[in-house]
PDB file of C-alpha atoms in Angstrom:
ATOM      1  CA  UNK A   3     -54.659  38.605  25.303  1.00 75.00           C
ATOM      2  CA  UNK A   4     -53.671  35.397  27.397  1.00 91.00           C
ATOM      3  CA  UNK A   5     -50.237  34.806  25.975  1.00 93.00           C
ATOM      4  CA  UNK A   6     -48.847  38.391  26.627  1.00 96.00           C
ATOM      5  CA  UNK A   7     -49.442  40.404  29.096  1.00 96.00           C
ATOM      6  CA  UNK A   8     -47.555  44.249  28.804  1.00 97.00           C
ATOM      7  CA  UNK A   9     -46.647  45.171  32.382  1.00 97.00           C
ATOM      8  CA  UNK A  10     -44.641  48.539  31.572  1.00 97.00           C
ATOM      9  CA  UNK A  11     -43.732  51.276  29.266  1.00 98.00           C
ATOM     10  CA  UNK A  12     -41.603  54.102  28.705  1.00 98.00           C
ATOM     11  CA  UNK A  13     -38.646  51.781  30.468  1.00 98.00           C
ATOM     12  CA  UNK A  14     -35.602  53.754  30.008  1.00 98.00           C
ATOM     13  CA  UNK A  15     -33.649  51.330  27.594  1.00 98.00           C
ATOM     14  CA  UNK A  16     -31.032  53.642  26.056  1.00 98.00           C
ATOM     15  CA  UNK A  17     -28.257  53.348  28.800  1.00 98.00           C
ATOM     16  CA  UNK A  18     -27.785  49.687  27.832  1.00 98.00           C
ATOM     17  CA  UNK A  19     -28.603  49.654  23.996  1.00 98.00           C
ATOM     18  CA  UNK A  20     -25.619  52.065  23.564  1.00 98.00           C
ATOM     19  CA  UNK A  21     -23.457  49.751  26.055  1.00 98.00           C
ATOM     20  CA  UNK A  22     -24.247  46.827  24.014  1.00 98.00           C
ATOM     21  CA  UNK A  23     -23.397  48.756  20.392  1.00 98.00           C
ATOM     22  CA  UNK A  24     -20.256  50.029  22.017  1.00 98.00           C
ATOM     23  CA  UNK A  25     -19.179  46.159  23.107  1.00 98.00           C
ATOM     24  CA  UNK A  26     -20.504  44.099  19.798  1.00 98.00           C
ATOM     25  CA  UNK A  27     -17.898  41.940  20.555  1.00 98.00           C
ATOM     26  CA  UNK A  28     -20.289  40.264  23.461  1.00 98.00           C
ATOM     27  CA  UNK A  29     -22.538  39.267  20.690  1.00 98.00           C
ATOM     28  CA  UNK A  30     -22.355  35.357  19.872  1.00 97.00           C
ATOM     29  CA  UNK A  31     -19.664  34.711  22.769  1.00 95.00           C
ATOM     30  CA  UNK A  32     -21.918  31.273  23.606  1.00 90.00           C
ATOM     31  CA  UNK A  33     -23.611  29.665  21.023  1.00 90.00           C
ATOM     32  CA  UNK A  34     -25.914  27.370  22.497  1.00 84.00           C
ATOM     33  CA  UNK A  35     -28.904  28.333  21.708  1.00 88.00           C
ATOM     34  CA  UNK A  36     -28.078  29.493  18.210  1.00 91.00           C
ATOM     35  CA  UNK A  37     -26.017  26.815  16.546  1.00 89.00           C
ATOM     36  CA  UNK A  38     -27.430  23.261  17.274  1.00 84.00           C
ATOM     37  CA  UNK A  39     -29.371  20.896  15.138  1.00 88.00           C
ATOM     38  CA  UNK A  40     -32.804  22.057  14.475  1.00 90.00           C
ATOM     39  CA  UNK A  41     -32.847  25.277  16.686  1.00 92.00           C
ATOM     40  CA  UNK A  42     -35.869  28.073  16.415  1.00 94.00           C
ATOM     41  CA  UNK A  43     -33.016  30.739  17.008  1.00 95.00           C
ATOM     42  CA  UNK A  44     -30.400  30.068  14.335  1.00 95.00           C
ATOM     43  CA  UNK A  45     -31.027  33.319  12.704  1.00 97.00           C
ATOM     44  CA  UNK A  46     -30.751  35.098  16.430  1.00 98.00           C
ATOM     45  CA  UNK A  47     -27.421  36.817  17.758  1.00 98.00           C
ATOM     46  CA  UNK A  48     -27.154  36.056  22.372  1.00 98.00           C
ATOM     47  CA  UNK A  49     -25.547  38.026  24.740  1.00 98.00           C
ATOM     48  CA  UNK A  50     -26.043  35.412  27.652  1.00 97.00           C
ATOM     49  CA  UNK A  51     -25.805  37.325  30.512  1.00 98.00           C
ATOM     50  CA  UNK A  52     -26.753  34.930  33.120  1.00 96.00           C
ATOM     51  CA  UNK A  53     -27.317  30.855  31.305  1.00 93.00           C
ATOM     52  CA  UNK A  54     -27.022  27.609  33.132  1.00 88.00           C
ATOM     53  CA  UNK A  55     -23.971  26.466  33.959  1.00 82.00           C
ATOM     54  CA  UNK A  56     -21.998  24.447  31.509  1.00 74.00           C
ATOM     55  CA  UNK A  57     -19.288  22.132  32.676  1.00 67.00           C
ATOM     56  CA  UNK A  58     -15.648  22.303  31.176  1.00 65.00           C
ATOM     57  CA  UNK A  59     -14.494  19.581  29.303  1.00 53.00           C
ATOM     58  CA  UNK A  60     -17.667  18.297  28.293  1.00 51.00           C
ATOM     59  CA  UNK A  61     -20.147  18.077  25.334  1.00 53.00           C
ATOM     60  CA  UNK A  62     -21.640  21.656  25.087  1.00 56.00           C
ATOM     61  CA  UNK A  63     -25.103  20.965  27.237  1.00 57.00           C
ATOM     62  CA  UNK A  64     -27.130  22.101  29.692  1.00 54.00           C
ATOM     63  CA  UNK A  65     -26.965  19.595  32.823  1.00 58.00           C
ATOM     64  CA  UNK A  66     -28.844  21.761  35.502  1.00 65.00           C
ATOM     65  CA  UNK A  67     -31.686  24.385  33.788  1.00 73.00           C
ATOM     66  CA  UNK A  68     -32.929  24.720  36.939  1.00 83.00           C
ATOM     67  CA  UNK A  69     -29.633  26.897  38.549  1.00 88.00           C
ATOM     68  CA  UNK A  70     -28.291  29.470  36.573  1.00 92.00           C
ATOM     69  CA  UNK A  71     -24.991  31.725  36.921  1.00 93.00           C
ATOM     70  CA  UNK A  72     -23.636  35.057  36.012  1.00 96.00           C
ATOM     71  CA  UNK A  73     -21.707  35.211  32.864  1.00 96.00           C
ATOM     72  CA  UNK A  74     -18.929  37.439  31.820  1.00 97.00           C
ATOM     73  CA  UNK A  75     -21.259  39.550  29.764  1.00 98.00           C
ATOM     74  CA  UNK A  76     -23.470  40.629  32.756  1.00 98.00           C
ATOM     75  CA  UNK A  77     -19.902  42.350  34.479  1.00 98.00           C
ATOM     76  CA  UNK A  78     -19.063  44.098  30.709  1.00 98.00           C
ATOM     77  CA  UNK A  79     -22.873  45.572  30.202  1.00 98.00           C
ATOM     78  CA  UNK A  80     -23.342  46.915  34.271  1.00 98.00           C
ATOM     79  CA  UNK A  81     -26.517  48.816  32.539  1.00 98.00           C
ATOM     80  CA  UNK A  82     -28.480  45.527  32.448  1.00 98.00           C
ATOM     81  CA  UNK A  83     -28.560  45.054  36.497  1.00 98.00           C
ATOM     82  CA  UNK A  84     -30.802  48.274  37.523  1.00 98.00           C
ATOM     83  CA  UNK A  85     -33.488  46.397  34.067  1.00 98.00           C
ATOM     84  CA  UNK A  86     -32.961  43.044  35.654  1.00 98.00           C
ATOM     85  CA  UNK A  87     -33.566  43.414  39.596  1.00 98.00           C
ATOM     86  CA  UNK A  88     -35.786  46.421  39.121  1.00 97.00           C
ATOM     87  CA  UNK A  89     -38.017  43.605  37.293  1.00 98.00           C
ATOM     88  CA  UNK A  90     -37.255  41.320  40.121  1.00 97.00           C
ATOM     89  CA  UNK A  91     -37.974  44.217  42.737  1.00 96.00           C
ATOM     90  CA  UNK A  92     -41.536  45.418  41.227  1.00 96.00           C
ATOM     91  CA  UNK A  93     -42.075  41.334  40.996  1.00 96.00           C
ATOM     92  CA  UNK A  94     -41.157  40.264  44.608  1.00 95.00           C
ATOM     93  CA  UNK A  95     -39.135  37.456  42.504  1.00 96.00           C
ATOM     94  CA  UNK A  96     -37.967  34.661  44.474  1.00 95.00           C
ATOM     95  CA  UNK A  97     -35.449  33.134  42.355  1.00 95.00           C
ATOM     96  CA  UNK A  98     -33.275  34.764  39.238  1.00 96.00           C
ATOM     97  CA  UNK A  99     -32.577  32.564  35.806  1.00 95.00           C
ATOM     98  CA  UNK A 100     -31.209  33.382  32.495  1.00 94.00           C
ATOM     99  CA  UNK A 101     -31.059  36.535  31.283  1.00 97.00           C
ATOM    100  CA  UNK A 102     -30.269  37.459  27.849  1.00 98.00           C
ATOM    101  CA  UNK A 103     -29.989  39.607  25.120  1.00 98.00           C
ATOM    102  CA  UNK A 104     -31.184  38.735  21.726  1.00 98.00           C
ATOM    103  CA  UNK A 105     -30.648  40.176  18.409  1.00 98.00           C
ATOM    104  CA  UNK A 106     -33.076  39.275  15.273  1.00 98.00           C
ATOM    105  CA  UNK A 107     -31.960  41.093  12.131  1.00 98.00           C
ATOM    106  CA  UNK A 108     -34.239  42.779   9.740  1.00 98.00           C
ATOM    107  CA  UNK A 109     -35.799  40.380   7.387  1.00 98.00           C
ATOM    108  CA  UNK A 110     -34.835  37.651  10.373  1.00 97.00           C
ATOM    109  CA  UNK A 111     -37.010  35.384  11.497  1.00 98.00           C
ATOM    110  CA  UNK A 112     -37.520  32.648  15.210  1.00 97.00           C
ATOM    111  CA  UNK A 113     -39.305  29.538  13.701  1.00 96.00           C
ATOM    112  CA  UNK A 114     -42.257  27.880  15.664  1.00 95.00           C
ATOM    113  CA  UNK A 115     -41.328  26.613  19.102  1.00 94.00           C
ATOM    114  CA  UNK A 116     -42.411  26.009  22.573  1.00 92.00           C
ATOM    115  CA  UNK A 117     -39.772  26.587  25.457  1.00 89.00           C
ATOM    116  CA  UNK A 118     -39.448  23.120  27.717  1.00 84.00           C
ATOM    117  CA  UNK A 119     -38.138  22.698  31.084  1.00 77.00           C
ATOM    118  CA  UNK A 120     -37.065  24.552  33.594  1.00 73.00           C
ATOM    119  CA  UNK A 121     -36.916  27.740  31.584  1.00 75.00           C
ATOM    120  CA  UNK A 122     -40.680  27.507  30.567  1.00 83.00           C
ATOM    121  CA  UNK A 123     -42.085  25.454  33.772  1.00 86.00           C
ATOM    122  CA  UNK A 124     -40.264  26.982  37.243  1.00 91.00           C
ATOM    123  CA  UNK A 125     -39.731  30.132  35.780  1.00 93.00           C
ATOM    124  CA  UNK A 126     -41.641  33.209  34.056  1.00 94.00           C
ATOM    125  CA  UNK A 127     -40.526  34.997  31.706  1.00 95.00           C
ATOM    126  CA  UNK A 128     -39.939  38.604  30.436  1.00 97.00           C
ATOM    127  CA  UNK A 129     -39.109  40.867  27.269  1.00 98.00           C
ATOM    128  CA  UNK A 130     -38.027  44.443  28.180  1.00 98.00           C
ATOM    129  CA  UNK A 131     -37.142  45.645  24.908  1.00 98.00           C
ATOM    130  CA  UNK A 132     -34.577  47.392  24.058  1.00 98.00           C
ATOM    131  CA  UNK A 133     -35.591  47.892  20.058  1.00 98.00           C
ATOM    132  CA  UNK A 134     -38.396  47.236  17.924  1.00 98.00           C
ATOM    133  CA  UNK A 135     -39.824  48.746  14.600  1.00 97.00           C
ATOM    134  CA  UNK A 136     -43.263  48.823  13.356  1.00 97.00           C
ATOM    135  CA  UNK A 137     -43.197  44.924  10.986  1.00 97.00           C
ATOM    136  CA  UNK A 138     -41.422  43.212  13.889  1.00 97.00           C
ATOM    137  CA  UNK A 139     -44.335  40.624  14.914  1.00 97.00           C
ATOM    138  CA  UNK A 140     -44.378  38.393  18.346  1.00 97.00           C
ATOM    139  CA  UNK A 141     -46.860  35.447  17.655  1.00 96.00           C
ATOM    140  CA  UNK A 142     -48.226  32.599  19.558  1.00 93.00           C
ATOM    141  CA  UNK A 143     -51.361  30.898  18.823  1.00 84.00           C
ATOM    142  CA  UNK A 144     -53.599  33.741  16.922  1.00 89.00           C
ATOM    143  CA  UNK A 145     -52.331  36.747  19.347  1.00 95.00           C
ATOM    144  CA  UNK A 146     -50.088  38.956  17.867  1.00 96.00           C
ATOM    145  CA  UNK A 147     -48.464  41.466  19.068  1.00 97.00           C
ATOM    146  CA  UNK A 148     -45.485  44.113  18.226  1.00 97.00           C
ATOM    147  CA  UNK A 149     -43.909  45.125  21.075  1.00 97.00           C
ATOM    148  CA  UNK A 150     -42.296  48.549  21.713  1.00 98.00           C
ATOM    149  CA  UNK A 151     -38.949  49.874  22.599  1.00 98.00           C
ATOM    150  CA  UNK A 152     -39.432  50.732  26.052  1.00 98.00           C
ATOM    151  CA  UNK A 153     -41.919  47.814  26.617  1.00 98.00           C
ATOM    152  CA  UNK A 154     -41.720  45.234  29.179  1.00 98.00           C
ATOM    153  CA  UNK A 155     -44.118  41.999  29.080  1.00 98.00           C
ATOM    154  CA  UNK A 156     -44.571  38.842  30.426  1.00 96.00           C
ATOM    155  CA  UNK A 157     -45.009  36.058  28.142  1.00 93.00           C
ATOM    156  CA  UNK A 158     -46.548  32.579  28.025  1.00 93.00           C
ATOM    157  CA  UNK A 159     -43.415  30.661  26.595  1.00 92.00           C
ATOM    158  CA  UNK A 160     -44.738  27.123  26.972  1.00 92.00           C
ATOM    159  CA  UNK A 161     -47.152  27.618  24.286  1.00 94.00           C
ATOM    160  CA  UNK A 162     -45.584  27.937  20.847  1.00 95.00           C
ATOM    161  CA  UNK A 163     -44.458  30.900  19.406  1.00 96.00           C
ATOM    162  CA  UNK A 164     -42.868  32.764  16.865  1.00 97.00           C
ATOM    163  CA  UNK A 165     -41.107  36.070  15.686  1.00 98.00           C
ATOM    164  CA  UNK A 166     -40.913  37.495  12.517  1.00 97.00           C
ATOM    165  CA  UNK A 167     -38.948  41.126  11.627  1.00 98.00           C
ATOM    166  CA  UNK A 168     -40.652  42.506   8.884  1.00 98.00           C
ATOM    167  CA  UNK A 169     -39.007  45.858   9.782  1.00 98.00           C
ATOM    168  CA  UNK A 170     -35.848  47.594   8.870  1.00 97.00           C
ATOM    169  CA  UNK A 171     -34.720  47.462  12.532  1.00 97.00           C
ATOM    170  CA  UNK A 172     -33.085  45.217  14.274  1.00 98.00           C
ATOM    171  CA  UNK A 173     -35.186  43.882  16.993  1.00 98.00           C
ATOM    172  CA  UNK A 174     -33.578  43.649  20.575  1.00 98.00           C
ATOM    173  CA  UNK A 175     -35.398  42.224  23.840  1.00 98.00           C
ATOM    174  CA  UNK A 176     -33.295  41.727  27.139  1.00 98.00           C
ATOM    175  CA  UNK A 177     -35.077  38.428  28.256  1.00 98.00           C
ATOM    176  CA  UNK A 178     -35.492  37.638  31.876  1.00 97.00           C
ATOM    177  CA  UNK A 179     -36.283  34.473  33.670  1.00 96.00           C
ATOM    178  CA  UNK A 180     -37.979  34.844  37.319  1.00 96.00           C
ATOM    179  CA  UNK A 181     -39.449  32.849  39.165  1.00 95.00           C
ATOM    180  CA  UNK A 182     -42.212  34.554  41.831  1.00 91.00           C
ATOM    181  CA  UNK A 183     -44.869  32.885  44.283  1.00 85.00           C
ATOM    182  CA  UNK A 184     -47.487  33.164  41.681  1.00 68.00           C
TER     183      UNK A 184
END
């Protein structure tokens, strides 16, 4: 495979799946991703964790996807940090960006996209997941791939890709942004 590349298993993911069901109030605090015009994730549920900045006062937009910042979230689910900068640890990673938990639904789908800027080009990026059922399918190009709970890959995001959950599961990934020497 050239699009995914699985760098763990048998992550232990349970401390911060039951923190997240026990807050599901931190789901869909920021919609930024999910609710504008013509988004690939307007059937997914965030928990940003660590997102770019966005100024008070004005239009809802990213102005800097280059520096990111912690977000309430990443204070309310502690279990995320040892996931996180145990990543960046085993990575020697230079620089931290987002980080964020997504939620596709069963029967849910992420329509064909390819991530731009900052997030795709300075950064790499990362799926520990935290749950995943046999149906749920990660495509780019003609790799496939289902990832399981407990998994962690890195991913190609700048080529387009897809997800579809064909399971009876929700599927959840904690998705981190690094950026290492390469």
């Amino acid at each position: 495979m050239r699009n995914f590349v699985k760098i763990a298993e048998g992550v232990d993911v349970v401390p911060l799946l039951v923190a997240v069901a026990r807050q599901p109030h931190l789901w869909n605090e920021n919609t930024l991703r999910t609710k504008h015009p013509g988004t690939a994730h307007a059937e997914v549920d965030d928990i940003l964790l660590r997102f770019n900045e966005i100024p008070e006062g004005r239009e809802k937009r990213v102005i800097n996807d280059t520096e990111c910042v912690n977000y309430p979230a990443l204070a309310a689910l502690p279990q995320a940090r040892p996931l996180i900068f145990g990543l960046m640890a085993k990575l020697e990673g230079e620089r931290l960006g987002r980080c964020m938990i997504t939620r596709l639904r069963p029967g849910g789908r992420i329509y064909p996209h390819k991530d731009m800027g900052a997030p795709a080009t300075y950064y790499e990026r990362f799926h520990v997941v935290l749950l995943s059922a046999p149906g749920c399918i990660f495509q780019t190009g003609e790799e496939q791939v289902h990832m399981r709970t407990g998994e962690v890959y890195w991913f190609d995001n700048t080529q387009e890709h897809q997800v579809f959950n064909n399971s009876a599961e929700d599927r959840v990934h904690l998705i981190i942004d690094i950026k290492t020497s390469k």
